[in-house]
mmCIF file of C-alpha atoms in Angstrom:
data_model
loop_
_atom_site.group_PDB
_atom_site.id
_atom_site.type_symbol
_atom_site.label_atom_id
_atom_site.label_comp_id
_atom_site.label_asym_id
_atom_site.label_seq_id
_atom_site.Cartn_x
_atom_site.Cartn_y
_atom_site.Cartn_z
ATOM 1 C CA UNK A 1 94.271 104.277 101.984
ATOM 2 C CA UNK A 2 96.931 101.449 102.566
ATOM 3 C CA UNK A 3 98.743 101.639 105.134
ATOM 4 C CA UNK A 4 101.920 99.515 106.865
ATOM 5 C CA UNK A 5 102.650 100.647 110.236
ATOM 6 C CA UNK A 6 105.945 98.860 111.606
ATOM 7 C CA UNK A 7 106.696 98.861 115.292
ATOM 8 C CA UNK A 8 109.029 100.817 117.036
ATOM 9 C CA UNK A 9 112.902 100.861 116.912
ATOM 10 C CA UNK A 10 114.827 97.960 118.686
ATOM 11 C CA UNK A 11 117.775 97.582 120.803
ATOM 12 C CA UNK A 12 119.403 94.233 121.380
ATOM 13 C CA UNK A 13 122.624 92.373 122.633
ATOM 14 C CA UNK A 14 124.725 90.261 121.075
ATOM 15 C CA UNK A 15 123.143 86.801 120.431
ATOM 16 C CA UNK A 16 119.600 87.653 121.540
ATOM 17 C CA UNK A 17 116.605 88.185 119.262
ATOM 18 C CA UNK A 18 113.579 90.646 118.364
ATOM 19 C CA UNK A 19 110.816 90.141 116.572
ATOM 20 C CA UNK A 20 109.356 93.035 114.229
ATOM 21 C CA UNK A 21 105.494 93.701 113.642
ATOM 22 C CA UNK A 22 104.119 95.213 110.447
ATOM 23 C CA UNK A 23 100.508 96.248 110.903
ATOM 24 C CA UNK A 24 98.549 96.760 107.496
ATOM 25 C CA UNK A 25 95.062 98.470 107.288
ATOM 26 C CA UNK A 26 93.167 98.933 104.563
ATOM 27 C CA UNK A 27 93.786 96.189 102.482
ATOM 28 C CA UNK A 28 93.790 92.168 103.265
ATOM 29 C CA UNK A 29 97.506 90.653 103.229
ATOM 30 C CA UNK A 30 95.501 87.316 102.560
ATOM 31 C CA UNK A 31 95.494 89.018 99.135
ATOM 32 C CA UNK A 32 99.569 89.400 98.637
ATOM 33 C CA UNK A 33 102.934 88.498 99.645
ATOM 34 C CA UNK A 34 105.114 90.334 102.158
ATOM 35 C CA UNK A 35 108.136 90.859 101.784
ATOM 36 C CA UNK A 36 111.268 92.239 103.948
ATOM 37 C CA UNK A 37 113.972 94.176 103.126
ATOM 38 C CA UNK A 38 117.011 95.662 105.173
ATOM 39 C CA UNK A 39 119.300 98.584 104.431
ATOM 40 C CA UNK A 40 122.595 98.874 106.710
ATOM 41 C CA UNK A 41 123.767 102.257 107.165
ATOM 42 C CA UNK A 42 124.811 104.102 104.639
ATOM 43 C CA UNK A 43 124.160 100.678 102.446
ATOM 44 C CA UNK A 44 121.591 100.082 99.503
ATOM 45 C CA UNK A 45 118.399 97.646 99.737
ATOM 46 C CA UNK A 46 118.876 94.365 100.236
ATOM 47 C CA UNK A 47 115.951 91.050 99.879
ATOM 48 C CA UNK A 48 115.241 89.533 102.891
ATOM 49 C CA UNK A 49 112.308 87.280 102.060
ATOM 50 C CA UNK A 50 109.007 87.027 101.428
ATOM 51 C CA UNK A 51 105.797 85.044 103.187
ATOM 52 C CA UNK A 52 102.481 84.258 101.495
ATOM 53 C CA UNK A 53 99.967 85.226 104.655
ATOM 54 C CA UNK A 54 96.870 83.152 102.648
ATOM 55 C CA UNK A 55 99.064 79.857 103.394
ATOM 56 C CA UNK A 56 102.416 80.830 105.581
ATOM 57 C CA UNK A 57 104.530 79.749 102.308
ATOM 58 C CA UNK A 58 107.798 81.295 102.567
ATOM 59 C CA UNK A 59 111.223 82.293 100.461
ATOM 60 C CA UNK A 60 114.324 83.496 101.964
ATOM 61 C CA UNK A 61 117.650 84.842 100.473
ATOM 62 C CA UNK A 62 120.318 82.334 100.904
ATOM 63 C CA UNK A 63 122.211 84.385 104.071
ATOM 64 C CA UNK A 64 118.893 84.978 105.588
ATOM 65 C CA UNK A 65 117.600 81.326 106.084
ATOM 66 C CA UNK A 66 118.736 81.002 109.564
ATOM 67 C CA UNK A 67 119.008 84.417 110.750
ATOM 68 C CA UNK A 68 114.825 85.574 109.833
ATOM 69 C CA UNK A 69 111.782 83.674 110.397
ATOM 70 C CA UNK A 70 108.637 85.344 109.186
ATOM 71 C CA UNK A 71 105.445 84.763 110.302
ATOM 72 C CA UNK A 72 102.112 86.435 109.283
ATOM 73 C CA UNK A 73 98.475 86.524 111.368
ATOM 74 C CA UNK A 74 95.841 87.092 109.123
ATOM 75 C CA UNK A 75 93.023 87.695 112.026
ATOM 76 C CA UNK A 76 95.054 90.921 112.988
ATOM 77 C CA UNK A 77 96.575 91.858 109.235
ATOM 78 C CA UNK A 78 99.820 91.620 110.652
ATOM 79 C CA UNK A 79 103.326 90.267 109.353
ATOM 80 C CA UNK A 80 106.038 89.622 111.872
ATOM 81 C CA UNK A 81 110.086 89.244 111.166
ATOM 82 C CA UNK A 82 112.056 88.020 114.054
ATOM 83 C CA UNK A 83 115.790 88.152 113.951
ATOM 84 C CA UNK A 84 117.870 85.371 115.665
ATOM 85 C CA UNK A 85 121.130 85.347 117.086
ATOM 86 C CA UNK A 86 121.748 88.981 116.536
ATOM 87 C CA UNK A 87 125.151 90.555 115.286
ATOM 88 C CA UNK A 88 126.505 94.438 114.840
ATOM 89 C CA UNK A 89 126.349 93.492 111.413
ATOM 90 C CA UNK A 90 122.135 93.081 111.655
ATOM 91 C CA UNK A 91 122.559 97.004 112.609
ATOM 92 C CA UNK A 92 119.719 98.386 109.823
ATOM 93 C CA UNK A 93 116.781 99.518 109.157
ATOM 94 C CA UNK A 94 114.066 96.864 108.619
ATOM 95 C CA UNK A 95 111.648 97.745 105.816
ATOM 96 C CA UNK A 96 108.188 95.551 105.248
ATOM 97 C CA UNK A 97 106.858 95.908 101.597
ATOM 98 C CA UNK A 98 103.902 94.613 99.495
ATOM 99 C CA UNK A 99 101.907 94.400 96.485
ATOM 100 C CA UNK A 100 98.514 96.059 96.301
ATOM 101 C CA UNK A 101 97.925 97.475 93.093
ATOM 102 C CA UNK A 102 100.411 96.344 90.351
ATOM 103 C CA UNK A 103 100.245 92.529 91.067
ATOM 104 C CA UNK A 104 103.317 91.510 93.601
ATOM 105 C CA UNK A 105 105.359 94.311 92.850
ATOM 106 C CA UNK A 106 106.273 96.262 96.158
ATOM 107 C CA UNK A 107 104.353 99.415 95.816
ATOM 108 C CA UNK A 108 103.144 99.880 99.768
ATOM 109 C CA UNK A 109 106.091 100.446 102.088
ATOM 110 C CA UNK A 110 106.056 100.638 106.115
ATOM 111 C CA UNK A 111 108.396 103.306 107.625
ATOM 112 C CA UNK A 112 110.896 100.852 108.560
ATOM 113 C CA UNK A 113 112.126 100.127 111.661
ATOM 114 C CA UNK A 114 115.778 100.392 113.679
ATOM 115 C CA UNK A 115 117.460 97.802 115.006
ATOM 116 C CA UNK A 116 120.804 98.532 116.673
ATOM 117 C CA UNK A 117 122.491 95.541 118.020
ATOM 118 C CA UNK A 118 125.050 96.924 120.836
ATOM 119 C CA UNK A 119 126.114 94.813 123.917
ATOM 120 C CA UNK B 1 121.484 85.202 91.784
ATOM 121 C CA UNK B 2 120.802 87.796 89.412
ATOM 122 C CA UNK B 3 123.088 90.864 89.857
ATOM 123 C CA UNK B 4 121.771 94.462 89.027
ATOM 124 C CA UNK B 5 124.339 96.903 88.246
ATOM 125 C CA UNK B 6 124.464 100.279 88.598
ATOM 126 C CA UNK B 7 126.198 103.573 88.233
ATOM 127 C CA UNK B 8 127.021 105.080 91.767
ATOM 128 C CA UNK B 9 126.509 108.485 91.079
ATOM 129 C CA UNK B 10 124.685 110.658 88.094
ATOM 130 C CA UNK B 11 125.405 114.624 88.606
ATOM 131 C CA UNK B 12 123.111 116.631 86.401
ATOM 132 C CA UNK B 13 121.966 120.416 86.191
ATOM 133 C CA UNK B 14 118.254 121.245 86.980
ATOM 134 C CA UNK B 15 115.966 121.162 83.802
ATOM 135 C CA UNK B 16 118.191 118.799 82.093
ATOM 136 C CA UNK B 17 117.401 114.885 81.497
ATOM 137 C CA UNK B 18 119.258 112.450 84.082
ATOM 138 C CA UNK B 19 119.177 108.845 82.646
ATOM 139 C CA UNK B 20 120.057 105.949 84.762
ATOM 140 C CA UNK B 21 120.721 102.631 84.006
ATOM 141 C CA UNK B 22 120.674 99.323 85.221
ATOM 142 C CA UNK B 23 122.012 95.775 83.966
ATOM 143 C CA UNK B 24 121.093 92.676 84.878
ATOM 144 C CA UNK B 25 123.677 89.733 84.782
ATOM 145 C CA UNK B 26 120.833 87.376 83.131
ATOM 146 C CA UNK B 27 117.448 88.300 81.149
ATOM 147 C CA UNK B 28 114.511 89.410 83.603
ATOM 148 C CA UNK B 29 112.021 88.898 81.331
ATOM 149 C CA UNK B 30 109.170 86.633 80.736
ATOM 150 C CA UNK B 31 107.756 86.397 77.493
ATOM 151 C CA UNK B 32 107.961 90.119 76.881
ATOM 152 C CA UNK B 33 107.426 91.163 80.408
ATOM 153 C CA UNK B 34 110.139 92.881 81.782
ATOM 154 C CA UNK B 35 109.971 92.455 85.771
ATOM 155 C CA UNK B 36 111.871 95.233 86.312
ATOM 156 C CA UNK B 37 111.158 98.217 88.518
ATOM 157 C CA UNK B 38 112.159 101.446 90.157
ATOM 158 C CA UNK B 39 112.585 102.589 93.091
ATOM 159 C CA UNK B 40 113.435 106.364 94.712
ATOM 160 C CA UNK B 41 114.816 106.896 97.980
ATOM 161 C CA UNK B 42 114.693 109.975 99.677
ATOM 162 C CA UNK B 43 117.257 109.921 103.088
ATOM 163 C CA UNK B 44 115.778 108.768 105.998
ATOM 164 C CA UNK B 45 112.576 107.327 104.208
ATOM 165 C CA UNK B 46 111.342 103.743 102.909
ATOM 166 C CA UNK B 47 111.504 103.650 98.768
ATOM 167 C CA UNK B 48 109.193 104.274 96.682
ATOM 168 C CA UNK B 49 107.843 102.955 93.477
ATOM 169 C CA UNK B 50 108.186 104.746 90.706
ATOM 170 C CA UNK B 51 108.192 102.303 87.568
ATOM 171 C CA UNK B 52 106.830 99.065 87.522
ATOM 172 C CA UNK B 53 107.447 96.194 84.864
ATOM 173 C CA UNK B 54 110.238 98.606 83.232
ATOM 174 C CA UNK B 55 108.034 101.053 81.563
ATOM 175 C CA UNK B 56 104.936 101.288 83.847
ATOM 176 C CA UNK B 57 104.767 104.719 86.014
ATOM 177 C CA UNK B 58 103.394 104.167 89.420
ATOM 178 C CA UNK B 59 99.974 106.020 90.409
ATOM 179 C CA UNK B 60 100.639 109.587 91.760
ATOM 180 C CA UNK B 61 104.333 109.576 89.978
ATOM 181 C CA UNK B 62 105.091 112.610 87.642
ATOM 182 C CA UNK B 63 105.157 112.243 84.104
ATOM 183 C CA UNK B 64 108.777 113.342 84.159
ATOM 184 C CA UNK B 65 109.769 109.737 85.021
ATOM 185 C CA UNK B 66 109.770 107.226 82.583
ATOM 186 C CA UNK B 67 111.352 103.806 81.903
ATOM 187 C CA UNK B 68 112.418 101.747 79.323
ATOM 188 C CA UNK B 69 114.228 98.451 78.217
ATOM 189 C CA UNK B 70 113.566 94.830 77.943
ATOM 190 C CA UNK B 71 116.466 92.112 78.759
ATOM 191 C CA UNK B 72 119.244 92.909 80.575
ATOM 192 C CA UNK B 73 118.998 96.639 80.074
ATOM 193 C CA UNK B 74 116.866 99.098 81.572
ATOM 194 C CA UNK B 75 116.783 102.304 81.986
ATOM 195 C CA UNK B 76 115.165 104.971 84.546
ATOM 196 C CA UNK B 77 115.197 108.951 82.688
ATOM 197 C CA UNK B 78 114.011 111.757 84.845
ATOM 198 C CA UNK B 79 113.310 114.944 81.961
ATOM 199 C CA UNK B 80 113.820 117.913 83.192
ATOM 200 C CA UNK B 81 115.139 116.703 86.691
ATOM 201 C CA UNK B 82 113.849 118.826 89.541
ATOM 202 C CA UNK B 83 115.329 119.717 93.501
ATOM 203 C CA UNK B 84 113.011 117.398 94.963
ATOM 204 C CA UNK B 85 114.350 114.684 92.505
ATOM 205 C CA UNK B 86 117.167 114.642 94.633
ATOM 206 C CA UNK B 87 117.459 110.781 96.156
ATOM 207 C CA UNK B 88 118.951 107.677 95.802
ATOM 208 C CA UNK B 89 117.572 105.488 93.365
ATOM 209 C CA UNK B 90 117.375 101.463 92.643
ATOM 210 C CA UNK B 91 116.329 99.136 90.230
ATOM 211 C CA UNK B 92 115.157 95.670 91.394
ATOM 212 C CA UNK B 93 114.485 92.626 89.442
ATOM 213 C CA UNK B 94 111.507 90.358 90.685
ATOM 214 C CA UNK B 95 112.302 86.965 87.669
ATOM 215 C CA UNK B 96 113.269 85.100 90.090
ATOM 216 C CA UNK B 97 113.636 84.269 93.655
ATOM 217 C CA UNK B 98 116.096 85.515 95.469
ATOM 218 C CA UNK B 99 114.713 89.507 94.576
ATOM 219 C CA UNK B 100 117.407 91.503 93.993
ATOM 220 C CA UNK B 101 118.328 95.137 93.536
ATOM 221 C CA UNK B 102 120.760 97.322 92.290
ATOM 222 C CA UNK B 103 123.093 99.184 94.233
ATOM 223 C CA UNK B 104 121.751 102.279 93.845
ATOM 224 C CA UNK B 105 122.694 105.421 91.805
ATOM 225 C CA UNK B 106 122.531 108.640 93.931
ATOM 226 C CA UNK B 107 121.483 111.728 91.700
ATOM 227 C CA UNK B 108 123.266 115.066 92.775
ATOM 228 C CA UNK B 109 123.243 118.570 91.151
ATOM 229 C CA UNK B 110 125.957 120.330 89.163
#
């Protein structure tokens, strides 16, 4: 069985950063991309970006490109986010995503993962 | 940036069909393959797949969902909707980079 475990729920001030873990097991994320994906509250889903872990290629959205830097270590299976600079408005819920069955559509979701920024 | 499009809300009566649509401001399609897909949302969980490549139904997803369309319009039909269909659901486009999704369409009951 696939599985994405995120890490836990983060707190952080205003202009500080945290960095998000998402742990796969049971398949190799040499073998697809991972993407991210946000939802504020009470919002819809929204495309952070996407890294190839086989060669650390990666594609951001447009507002994301200096606000996430991902970052993938295939020895451990594990993609990382980190968030930069942090504003209330990067109050969500972090998602990671991949493709494991129907090419690089995102059918394998991690629980996501709470980031409140609150001074 | 392509822009998906959907209805907010769809209230429908248990046992009946709910159909919900999506449009996409340019063609997702490449050479007949529709990279389109669906997504359902239950409150306070991560989305899951549901239809893949507009017409495809994810492993372990009811026969009662289906999808259709090819272009710019595509469309998710739940027959006969059920309680537990209850959730928020989004279409998302994967043609090009950035990925985009819809808004979302919430499904209540009548």
């Amino acid at each position: 069985e696939v599985q994405l475990q995120q890490s836990g729920a983060e707190l952080g001030k205003p202009g500080t950063s945290v960095k998000l873990s998402c742990k796969v097991s049971g398949y190799n994320i040499r073998n697809t991309y991972m993407h991210w994906v946000n939802q504020r509250p009470g919002k819809g889903l929204e495309w952070i970006g996407r890294i190839d872990p086989a060669n650390g290629n990666t594609i951001y959205a447009e507002k994301f490109k200096s606000k996430a830097t991902l970052t993938a270590d295939t020895s451990s299976n594990t993609a990382y986010m980190q968030l930069s600079q942090l504003k209330s408005d990067d109050t969500a819920i972090y998602f990671c995503a991949m493709g494991v069955y129907y090419g690089y559509v995102m059918d394998a979701w991690g629980q996501g993962a709470s980031v409140t920024v609150s001074s | 940036d392509i822009v998906l499009t959907q209805s907010p809300v769809l209230a429908v009566s248990l046992g009946q069909r709910a159909t919900i649509s999506c449009r996409a401001s340019q063609s997702v399609s490449i050479s007949s393959i529709n990279l389109m897909h669906w997504y359902q949302q239950k409150p306070g969980q991560q989305p899951k797949l549901l239809i893949y490549r507009a017409s495809n139904l994810a492993s372990g997803i009811p026969a009662r969902f289906s999808g259709s369309g090819s272009g710019t319009d595509f469309t998710l039909t739940i027959d006969p909707v059920q309680a537990d269909d209850i959730a928020a659901y989004y279409c998302q486009q994967s043609r090009e980079s950035p990925l985009t999704f819809g808004s979302g369409t919430k499904l209540e009951i009548k």
